[in-house]
PDB file of C-alpha atoms and ligand atoms in Angstrom:
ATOM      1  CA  UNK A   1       0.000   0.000   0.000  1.00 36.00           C
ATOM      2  CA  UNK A   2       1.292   3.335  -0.541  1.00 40.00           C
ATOM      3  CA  UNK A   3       2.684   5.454   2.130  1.00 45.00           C
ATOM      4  CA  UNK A   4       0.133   7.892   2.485  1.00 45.00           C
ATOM      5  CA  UNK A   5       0.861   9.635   5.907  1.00 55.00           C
ATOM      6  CA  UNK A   6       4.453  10.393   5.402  1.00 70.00           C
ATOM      7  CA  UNK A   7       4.700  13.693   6.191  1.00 74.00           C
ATOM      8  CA  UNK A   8       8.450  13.818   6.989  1.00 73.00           C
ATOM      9  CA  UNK A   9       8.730  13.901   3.392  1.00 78.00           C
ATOM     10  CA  UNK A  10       7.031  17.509   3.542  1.00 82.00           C
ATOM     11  CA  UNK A  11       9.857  20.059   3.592  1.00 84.00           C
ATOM     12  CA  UNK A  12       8.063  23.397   5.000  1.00 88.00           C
ATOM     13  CA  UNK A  13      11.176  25.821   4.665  1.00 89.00           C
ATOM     14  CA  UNK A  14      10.408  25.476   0.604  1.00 92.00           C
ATOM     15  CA  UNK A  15       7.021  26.893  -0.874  1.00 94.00           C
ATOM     16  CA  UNK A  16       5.187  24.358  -2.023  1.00 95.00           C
ATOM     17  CA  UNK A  17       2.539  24.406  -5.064  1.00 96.00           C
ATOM     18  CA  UNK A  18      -0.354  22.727  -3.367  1.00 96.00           C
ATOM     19  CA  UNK A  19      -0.291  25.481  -0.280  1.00 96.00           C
ATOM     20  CA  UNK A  20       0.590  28.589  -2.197  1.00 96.00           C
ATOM     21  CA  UNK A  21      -2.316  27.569  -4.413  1.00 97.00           C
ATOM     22  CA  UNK A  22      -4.504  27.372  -0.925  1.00 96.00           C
ATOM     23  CA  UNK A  23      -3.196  30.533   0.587  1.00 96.00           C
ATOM     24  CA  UNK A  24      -4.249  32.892  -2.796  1.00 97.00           C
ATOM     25  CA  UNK A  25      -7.717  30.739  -2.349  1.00 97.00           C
ATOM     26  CA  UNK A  26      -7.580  32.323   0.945  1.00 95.00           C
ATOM     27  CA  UNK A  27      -7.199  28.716   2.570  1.00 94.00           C
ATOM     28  CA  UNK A  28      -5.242  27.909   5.957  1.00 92.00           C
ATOM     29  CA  UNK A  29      -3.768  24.672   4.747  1.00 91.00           C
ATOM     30  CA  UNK A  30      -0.262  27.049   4.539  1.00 94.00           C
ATOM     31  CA  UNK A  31       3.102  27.864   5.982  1.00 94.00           C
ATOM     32  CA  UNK A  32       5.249  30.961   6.662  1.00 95.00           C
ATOM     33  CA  UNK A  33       7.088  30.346   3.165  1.00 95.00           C
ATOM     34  CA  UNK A  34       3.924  29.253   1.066  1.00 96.00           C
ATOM     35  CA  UNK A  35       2.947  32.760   2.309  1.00 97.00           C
ATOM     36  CA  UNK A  36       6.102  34.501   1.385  1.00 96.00           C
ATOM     37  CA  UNK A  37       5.999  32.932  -2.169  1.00 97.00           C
ATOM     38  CA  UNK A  38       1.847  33.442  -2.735  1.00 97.00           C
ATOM     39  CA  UNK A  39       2.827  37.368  -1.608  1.00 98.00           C
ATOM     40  CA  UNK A  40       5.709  37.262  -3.911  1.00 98.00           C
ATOM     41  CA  UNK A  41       3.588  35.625  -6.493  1.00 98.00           C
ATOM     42  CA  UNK A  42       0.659  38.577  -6.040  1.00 98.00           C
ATOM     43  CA  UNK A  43       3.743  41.257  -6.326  1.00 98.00           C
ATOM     44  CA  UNK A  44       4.788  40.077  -9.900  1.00 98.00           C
ATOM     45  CA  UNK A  45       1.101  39.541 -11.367  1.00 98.00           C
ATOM     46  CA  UNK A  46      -1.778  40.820  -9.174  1.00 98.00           C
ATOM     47  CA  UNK A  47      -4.150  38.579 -11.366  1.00 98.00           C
ATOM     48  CA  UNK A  48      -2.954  35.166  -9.869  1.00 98.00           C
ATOM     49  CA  UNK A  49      -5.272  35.082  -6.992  1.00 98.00           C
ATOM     50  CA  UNK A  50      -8.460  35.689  -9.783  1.00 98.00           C
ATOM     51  CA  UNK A  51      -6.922  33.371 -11.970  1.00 98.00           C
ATOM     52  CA  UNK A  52      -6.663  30.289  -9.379  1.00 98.00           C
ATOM     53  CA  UNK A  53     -10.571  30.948  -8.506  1.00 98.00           C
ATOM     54  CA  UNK A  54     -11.110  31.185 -12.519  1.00 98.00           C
ATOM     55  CA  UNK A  55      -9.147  27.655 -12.435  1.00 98.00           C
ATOM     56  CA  UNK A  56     -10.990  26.216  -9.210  1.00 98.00           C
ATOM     57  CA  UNK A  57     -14.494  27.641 -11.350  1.00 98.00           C
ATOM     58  CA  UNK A  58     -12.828  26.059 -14.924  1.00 98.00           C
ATOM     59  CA  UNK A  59     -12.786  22.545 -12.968  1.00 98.00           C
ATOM     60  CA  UNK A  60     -16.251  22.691 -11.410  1.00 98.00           C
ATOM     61  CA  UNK A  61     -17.675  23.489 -15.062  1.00 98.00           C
ATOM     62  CA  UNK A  62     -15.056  20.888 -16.997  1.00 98.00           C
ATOM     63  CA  UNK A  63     -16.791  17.969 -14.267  1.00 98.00           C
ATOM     64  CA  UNK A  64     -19.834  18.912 -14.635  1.00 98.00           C
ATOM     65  CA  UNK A  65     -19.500  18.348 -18.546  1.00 98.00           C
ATOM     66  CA  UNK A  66     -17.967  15.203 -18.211  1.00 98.00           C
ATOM     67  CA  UNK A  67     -20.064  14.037 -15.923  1.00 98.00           C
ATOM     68  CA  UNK A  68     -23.542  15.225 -17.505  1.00 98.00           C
ATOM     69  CA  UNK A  69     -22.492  15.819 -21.091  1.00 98.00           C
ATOM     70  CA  UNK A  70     -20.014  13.058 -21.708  1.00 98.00           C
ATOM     71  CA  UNK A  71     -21.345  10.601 -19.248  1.00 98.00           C
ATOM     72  CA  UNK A  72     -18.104   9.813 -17.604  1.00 98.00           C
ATOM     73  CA  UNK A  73     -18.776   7.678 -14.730  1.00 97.00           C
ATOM     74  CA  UNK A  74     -14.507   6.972 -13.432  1.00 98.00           C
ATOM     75  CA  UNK A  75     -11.936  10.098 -12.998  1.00 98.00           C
ATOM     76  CA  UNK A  76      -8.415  10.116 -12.340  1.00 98.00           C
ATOM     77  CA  UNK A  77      -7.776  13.627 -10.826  1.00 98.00           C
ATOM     78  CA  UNK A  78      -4.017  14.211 -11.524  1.00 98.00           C
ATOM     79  CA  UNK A  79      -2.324  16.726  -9.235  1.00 97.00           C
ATOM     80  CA  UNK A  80      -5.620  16.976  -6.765  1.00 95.00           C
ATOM     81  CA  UNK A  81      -4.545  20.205  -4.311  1.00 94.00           C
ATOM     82  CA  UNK A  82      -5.917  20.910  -1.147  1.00 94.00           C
ATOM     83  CA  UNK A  83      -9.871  20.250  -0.641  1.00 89.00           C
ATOM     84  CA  UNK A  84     -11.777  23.336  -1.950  1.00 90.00           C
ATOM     85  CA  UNK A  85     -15.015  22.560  -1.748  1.00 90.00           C
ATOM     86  CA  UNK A  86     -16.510  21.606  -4.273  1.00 94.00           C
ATOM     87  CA  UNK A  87     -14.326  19.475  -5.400  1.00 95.00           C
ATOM     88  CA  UNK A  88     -14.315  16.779  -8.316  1.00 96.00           C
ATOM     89  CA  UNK A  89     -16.169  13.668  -6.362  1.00 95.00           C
ATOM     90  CA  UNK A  90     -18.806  16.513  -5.210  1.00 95.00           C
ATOM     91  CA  UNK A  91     -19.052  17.762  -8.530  1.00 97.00           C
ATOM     92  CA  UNK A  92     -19.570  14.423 -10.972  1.00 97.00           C
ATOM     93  CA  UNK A  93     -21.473  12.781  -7.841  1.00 96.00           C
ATOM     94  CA  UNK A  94     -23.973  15.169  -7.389  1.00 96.00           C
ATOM     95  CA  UNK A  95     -24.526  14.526 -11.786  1.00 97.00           C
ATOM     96  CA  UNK A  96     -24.308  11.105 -11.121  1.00 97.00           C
ATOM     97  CA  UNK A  97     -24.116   8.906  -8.134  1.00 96.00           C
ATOM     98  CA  UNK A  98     -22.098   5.878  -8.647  1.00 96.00           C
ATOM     99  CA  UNK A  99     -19.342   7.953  -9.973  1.00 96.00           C
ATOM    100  CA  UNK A 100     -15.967   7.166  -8.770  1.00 96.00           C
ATOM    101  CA  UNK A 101     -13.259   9.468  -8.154  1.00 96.00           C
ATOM    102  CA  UNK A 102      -8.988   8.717  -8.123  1.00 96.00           C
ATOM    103  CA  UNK A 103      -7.428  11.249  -6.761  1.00 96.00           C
ATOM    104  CA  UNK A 104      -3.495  11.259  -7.382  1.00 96.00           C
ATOM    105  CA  UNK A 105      -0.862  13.453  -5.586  1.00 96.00           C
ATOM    106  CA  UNK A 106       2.631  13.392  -4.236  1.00 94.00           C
ATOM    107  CA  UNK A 107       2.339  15.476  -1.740  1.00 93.00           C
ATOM    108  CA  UNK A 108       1.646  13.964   1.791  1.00 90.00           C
ATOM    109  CA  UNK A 109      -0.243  16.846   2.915  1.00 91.00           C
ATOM    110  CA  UNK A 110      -2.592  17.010   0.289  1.00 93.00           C
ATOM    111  CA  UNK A 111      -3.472  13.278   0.537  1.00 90.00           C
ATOM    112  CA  UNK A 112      -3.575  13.375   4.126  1.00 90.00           C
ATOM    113  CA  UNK A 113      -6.852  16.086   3.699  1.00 90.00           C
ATOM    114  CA  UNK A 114      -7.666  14.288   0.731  1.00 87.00           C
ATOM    115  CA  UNK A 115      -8.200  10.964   2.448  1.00 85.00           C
ATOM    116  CA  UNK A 116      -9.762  13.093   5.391  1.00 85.00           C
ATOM    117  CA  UNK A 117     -11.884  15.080   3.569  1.00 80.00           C
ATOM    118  CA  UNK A 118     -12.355  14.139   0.208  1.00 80.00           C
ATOM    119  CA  UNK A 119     -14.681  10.686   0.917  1.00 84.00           C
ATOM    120  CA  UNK A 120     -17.727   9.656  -0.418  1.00 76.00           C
ATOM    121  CA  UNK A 121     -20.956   9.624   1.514  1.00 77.00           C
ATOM    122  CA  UNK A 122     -23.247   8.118  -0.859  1.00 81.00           C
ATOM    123  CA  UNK A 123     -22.924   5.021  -3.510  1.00 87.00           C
ATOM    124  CA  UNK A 124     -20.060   6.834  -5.415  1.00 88.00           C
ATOM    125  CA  UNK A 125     -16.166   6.064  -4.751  1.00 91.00           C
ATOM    126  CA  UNK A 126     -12.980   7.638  -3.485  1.00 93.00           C
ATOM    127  CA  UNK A 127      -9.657   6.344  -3.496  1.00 94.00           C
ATOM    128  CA  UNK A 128      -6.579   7.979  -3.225  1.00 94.00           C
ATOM    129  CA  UNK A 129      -2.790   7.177  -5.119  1.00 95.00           C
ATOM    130  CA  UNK A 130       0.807   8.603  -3.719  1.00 96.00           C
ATOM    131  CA  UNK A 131       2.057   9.301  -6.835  1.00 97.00           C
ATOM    132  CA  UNK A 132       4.209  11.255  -8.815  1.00 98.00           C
ATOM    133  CA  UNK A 133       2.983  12.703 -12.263  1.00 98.00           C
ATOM    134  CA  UNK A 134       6.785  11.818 -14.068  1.00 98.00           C
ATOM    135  CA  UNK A 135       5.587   7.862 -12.702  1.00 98.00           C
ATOM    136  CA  UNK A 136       2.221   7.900 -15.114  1.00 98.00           C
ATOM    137  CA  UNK A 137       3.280   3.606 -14.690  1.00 98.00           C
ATOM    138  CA  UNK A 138       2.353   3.909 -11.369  1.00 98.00           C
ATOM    139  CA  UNK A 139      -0.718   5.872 -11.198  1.00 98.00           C
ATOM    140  CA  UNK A 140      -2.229   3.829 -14.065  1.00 98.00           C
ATOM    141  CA  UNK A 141      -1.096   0.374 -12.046  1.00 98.00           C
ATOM    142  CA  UNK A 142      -2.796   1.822  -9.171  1.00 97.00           C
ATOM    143  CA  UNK A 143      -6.110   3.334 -10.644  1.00 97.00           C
ATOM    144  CA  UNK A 144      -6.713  -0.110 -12.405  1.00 96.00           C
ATOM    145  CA  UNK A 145      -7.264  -1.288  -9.003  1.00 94.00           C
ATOM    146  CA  UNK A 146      -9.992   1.383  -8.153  1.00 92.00           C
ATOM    147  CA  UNK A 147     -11.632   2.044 -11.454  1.00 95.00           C
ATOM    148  CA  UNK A 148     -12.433  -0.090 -14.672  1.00 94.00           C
ATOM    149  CA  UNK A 149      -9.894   1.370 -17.047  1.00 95.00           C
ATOM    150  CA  UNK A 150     -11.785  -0.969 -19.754  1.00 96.00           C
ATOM    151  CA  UNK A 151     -14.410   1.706 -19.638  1.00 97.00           C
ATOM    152  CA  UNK A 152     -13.882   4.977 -20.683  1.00 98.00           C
ATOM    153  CA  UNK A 153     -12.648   7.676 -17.960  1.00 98.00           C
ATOM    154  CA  UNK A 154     -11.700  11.111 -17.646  1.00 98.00           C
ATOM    155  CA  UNK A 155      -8.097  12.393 -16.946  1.00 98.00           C
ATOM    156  CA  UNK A 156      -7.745  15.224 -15.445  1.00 98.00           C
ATOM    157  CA  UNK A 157      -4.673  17.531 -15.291  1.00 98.00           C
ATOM    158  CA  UNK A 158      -5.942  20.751 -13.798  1.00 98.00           C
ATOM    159  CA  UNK A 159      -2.951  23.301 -12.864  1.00 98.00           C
ATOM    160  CA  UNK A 160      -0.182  20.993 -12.734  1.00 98.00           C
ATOM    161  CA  UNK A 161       1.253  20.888 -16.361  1.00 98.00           C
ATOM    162  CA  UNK A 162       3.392  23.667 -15.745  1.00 98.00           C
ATOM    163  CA  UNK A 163       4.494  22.163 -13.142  1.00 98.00           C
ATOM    164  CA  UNK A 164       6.524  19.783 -15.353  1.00 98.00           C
ATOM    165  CA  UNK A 165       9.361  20.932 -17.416  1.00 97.00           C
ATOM    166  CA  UNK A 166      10.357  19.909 -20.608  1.00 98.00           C
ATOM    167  CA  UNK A 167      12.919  17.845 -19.516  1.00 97.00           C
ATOM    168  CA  UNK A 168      10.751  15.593 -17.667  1.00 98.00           C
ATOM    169  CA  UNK A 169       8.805  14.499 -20.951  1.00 98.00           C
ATOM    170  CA  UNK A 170       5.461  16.065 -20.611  1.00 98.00           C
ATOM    171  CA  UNK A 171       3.778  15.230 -24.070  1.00 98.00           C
ATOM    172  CA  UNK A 172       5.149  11.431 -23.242  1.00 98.00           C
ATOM    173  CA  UNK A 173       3.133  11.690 -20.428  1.00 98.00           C
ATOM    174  CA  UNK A 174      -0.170  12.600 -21.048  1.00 98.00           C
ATOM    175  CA  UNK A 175       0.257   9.798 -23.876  1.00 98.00           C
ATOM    176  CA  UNK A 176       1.163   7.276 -22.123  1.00 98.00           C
ATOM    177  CA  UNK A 177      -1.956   7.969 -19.860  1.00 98.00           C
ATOM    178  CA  UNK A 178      -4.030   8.528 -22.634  1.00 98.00           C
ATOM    179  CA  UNK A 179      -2.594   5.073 -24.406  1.00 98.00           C
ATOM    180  CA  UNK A 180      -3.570   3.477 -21.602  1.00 98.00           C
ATOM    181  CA  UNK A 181      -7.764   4.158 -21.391  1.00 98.00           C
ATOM    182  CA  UNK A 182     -10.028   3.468 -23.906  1.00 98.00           C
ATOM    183  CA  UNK A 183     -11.589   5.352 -27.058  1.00 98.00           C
ATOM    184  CA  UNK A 184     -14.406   7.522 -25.453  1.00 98.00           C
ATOM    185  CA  UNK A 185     -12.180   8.848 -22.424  1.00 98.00           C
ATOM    186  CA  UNK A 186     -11.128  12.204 -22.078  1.00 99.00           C
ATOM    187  CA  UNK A 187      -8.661  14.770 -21.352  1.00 99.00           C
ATOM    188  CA  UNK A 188      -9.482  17.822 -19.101  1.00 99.00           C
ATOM    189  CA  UNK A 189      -6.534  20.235 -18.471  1.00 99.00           C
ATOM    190  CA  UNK A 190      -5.527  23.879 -17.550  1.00 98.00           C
ATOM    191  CA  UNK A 191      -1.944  25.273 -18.102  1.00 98.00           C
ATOM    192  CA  UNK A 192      -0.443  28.614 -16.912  1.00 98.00           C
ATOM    193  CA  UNK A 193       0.132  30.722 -19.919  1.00 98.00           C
ATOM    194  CA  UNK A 194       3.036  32.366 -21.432  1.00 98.00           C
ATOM    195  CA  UNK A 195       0.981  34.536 -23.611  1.00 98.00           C
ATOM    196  CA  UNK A 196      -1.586  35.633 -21.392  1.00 98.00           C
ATOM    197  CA  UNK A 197      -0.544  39.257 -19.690  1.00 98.00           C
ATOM    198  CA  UNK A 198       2.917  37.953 -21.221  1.00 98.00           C
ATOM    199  CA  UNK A 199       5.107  40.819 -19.398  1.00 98.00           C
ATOM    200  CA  UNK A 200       4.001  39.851 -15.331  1.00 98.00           C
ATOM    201  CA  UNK A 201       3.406  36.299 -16.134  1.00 98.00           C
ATOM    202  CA  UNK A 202       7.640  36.469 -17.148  1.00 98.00           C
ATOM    203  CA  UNK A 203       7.741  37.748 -14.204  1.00 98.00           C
ATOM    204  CA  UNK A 204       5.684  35.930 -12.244  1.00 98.00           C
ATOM    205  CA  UNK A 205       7.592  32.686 -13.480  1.00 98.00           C
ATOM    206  CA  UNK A 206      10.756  34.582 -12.638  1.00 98.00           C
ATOM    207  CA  UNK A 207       9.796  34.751  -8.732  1.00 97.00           C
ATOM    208  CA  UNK A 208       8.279  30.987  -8.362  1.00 97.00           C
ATOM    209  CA  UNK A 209      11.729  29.653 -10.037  1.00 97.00           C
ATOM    210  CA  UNK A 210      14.057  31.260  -7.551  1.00 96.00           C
ATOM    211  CA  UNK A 211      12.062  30.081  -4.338  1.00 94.00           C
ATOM    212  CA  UNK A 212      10.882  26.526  -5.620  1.00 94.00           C
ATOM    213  CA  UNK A 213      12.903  23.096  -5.394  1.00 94.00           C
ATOM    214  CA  UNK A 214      14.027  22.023  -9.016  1.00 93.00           C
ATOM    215  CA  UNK A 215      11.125  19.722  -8.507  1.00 92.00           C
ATOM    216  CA  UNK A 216       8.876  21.743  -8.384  1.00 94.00           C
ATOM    217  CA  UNK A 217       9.660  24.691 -11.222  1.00 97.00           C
ATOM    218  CA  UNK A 218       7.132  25.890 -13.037  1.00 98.00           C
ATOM    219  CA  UNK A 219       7.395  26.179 -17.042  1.00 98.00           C
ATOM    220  CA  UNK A 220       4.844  28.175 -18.712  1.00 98.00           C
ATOM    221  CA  UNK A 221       3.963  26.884 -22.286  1.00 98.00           C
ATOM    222  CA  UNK A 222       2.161  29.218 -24.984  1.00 98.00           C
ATOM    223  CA  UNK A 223      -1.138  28.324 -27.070  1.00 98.00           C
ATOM    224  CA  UNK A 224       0.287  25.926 -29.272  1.00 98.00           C
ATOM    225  CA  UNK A 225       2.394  24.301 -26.793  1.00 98.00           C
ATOM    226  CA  UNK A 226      -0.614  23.766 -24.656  1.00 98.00           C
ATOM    227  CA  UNK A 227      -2.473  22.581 -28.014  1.00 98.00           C
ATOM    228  CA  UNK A 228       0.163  19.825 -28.689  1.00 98.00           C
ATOM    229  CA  UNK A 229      -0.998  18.007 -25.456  1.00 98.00           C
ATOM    230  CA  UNK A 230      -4.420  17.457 -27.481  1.00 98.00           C
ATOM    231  CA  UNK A 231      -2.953  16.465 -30.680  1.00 98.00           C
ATOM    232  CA  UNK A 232      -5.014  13.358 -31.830  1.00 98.00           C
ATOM    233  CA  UNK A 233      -7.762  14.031 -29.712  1.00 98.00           C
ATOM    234  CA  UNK A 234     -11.269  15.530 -30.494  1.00 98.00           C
ATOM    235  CA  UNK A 235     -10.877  19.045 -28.391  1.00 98.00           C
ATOM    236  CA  UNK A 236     -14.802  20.220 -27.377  1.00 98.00           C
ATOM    237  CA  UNK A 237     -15.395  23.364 -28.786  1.00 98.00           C
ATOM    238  CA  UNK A 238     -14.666  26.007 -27.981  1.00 98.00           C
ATOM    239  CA  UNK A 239     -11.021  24.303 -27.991  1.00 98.00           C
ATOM    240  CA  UNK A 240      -8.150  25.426 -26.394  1.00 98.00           C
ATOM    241  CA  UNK A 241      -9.109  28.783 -24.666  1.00 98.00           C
ATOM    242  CA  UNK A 242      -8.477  30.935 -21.814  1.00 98.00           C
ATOM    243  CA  UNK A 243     -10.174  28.888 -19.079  1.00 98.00           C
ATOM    244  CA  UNK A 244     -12.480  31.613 -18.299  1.00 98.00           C
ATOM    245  CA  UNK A 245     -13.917  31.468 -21.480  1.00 98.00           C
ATOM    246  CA  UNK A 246     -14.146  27.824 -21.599  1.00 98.00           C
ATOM    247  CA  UNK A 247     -18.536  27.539 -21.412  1.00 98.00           C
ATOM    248  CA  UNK A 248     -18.685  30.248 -18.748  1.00 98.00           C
ATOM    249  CA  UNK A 249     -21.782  30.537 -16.523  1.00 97.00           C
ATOM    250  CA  UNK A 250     -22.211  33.925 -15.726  1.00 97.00           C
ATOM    251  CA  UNK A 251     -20.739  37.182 -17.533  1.00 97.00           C
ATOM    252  CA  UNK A 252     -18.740  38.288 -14.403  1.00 95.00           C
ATOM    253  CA  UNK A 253     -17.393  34.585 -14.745  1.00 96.00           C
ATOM    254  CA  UNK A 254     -16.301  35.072 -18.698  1.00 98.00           C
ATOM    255  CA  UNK A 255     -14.693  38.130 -18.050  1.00 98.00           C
ATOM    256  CA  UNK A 256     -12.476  37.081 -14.942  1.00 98.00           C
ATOM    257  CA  UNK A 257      -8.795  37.464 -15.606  1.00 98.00           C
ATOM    258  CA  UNK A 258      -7.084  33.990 -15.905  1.00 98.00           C
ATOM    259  CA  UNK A 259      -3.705  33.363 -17.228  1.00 98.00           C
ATOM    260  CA  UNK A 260      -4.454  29.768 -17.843  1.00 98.00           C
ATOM    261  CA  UNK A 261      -5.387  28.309 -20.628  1.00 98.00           C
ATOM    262  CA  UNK A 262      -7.551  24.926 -20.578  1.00 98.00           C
ATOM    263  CA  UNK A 263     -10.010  22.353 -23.063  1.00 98.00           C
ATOM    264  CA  UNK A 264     -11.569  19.458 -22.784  1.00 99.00           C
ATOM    265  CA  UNK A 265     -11.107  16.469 -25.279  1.00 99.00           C
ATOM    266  CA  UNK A 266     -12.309  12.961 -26.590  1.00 98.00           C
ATOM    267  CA  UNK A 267      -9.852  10.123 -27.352  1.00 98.00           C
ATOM    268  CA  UNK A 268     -11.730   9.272 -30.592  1.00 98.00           C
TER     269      UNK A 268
HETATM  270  C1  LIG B 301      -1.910  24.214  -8.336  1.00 68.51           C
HETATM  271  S1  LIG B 301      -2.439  22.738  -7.575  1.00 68.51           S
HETATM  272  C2  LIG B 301      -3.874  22.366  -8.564  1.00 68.51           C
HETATM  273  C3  LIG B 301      -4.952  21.694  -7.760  1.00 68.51           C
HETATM  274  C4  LIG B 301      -6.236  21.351  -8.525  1.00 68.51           C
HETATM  275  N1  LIG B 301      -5.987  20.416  -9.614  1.00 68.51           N
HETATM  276  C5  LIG B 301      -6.864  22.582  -9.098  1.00 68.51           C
HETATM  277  O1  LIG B 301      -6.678  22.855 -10.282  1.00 68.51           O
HETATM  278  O2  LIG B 301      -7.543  23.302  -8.357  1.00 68.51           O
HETATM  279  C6  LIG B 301      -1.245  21.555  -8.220  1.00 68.51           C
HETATM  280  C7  LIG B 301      -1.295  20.190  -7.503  1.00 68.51           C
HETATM  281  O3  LIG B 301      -0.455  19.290  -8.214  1.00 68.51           O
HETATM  282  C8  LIG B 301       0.360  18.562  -7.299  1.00 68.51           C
HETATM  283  N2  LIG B 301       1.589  18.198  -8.004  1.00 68.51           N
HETATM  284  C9  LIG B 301       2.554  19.033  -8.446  1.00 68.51           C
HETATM  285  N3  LIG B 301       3.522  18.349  -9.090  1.00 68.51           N
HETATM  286  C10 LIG B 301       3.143  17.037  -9.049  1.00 68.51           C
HETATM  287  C11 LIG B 301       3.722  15.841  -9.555  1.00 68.51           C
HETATM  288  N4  LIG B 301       4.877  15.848 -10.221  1.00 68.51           N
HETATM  289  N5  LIG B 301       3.066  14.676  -9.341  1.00 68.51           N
HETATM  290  C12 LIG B 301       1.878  14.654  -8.647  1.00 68.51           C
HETATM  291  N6  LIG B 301       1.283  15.761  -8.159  1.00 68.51           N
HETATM  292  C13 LIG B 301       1.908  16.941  -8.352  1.00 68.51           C
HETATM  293  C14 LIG B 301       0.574  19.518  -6.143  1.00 68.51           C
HETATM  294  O4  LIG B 301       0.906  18.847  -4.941  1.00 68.51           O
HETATM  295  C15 LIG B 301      -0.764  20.226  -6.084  1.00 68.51           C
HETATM  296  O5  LIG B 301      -1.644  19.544  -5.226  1.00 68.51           O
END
């Protein structure tokens, strides 16, 4: 079984993804230098903290399609952050039921609230994988166990591509995961942008490098860059967009700055 409550693996002197992403939510799940590096982050591009609410509100709407719209029953939630309700089991379970819900991290934090937190009260599932994203073996070894991959599912990389640099392989990646499930699965992700407000998001980029661990950098790809992750896929319109204009609810949610840009896609 995987190691789930190893949290002397959790280094707080280093900012970490998951808990800056929680402190410009305006969560507590944080420490002294997530807050440092979500302050620094706010200093180089004000927009971040309306852009990870645009991303939280990009997820709930991408679920709720594949859940209703694409009837996606299994999801394998890849790079899960801390609980911010609602989250994806809320989301596709309230559309459907029996819908069951992997959620995949590697940090021990996250999965400790996740296995807290993120459980199932009605006929639906939850399971949980320690896992790193440059490991796409493991997490598919480990799904299989908690989901039918012989039935299509939806993979979902929300806010974590960037947080994989070239060097580590990406497009491999999300192909070998997609190789792996079945025509009629599909591919839900958002990507920080390097040509949305180009000059701060530099900048931005700039800060995050200098404070992060090498394994955690952040790379920000352009529109065709993010586009190449749904190469052979069928991309719902309105394709590969800024995220708040991916099938936005409300005006006020269309307009909100976001500099990420996200789709959703069929593995024909
Ligand atoms: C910015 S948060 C996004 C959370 C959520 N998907 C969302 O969009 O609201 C990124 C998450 O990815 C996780 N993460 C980052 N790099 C990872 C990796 N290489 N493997 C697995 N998880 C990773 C972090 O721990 C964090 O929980």
């Amino acid at each position: 079984m995987p190691d789930h409550g190893d949290l002397s693996r959790v280094d707080t002197s280093f900012p970490h993804p998951a808990r800056v992403y929680d402190a410009w939510l305006g969560g507590k799940d944080n420490f002294a230098a997530d807050r440092a590096a979500a302050e620094a982050g706010v200093a180089a591009f004000p927009g971040i903290i309306e852009s990870a609410r645009a991303n939280r509100a990009f997820l709930r709407r991408a679920v709720r399609y594949l859940a209703a719209e694409a009837g996606m029953r299994g999801f394998v939630d890849i790079g899960t952050g801390l609980p911010s309700a609602p989250n994806t089991h809320e989301v596709a379970q309230s559309v459907a039921p029996h819908s069951s819900i992997v959620y995949v991290d590697n940090d021990p934090i996250v999965l400790a609230h996740a296995r807290a937190l993120l459980t199932s009260g009605g006929p639906g599932k939850t399971g949980y994988i320690d896992a790193d994203l440059r490991d796409p073996g493991k997490i598919l070894r480990e799904a299989a166990e908690l989901l039918n991959l012989s039935e299509p599912v939806a993979v979902m990389l929300i806010g974590i591509m960037h947080l994989i640099s070239d060097e580590d392989q990406p497009y491999e990646i999300v192909g070998t995961l997609l190789d792996a499930v079945p025509p009629g699965s599909y591919l839900a992700m958002s990507h920080l942008a390097s040509d949305l407000y180009p000059e701060e998001m530099a900048e931005f980029a700039r800060v995050w490098n200098k404070q992060a661990r090498k394994t955690e950098q952040g790379t920000l790809r352009g529109h065709a860059e993010v586009a190449r992750f749904f190469d052979g896929l069928d991309v719902v319109p309105p394709g590969v967009v800024q995220i708040s204009k991916w099938h936005p609810r409300t005006g006020p949610e269309a307009d909100a700055i976001a500099a990420l840009r996200g789709a959703v896609a069929r593995k024909p």
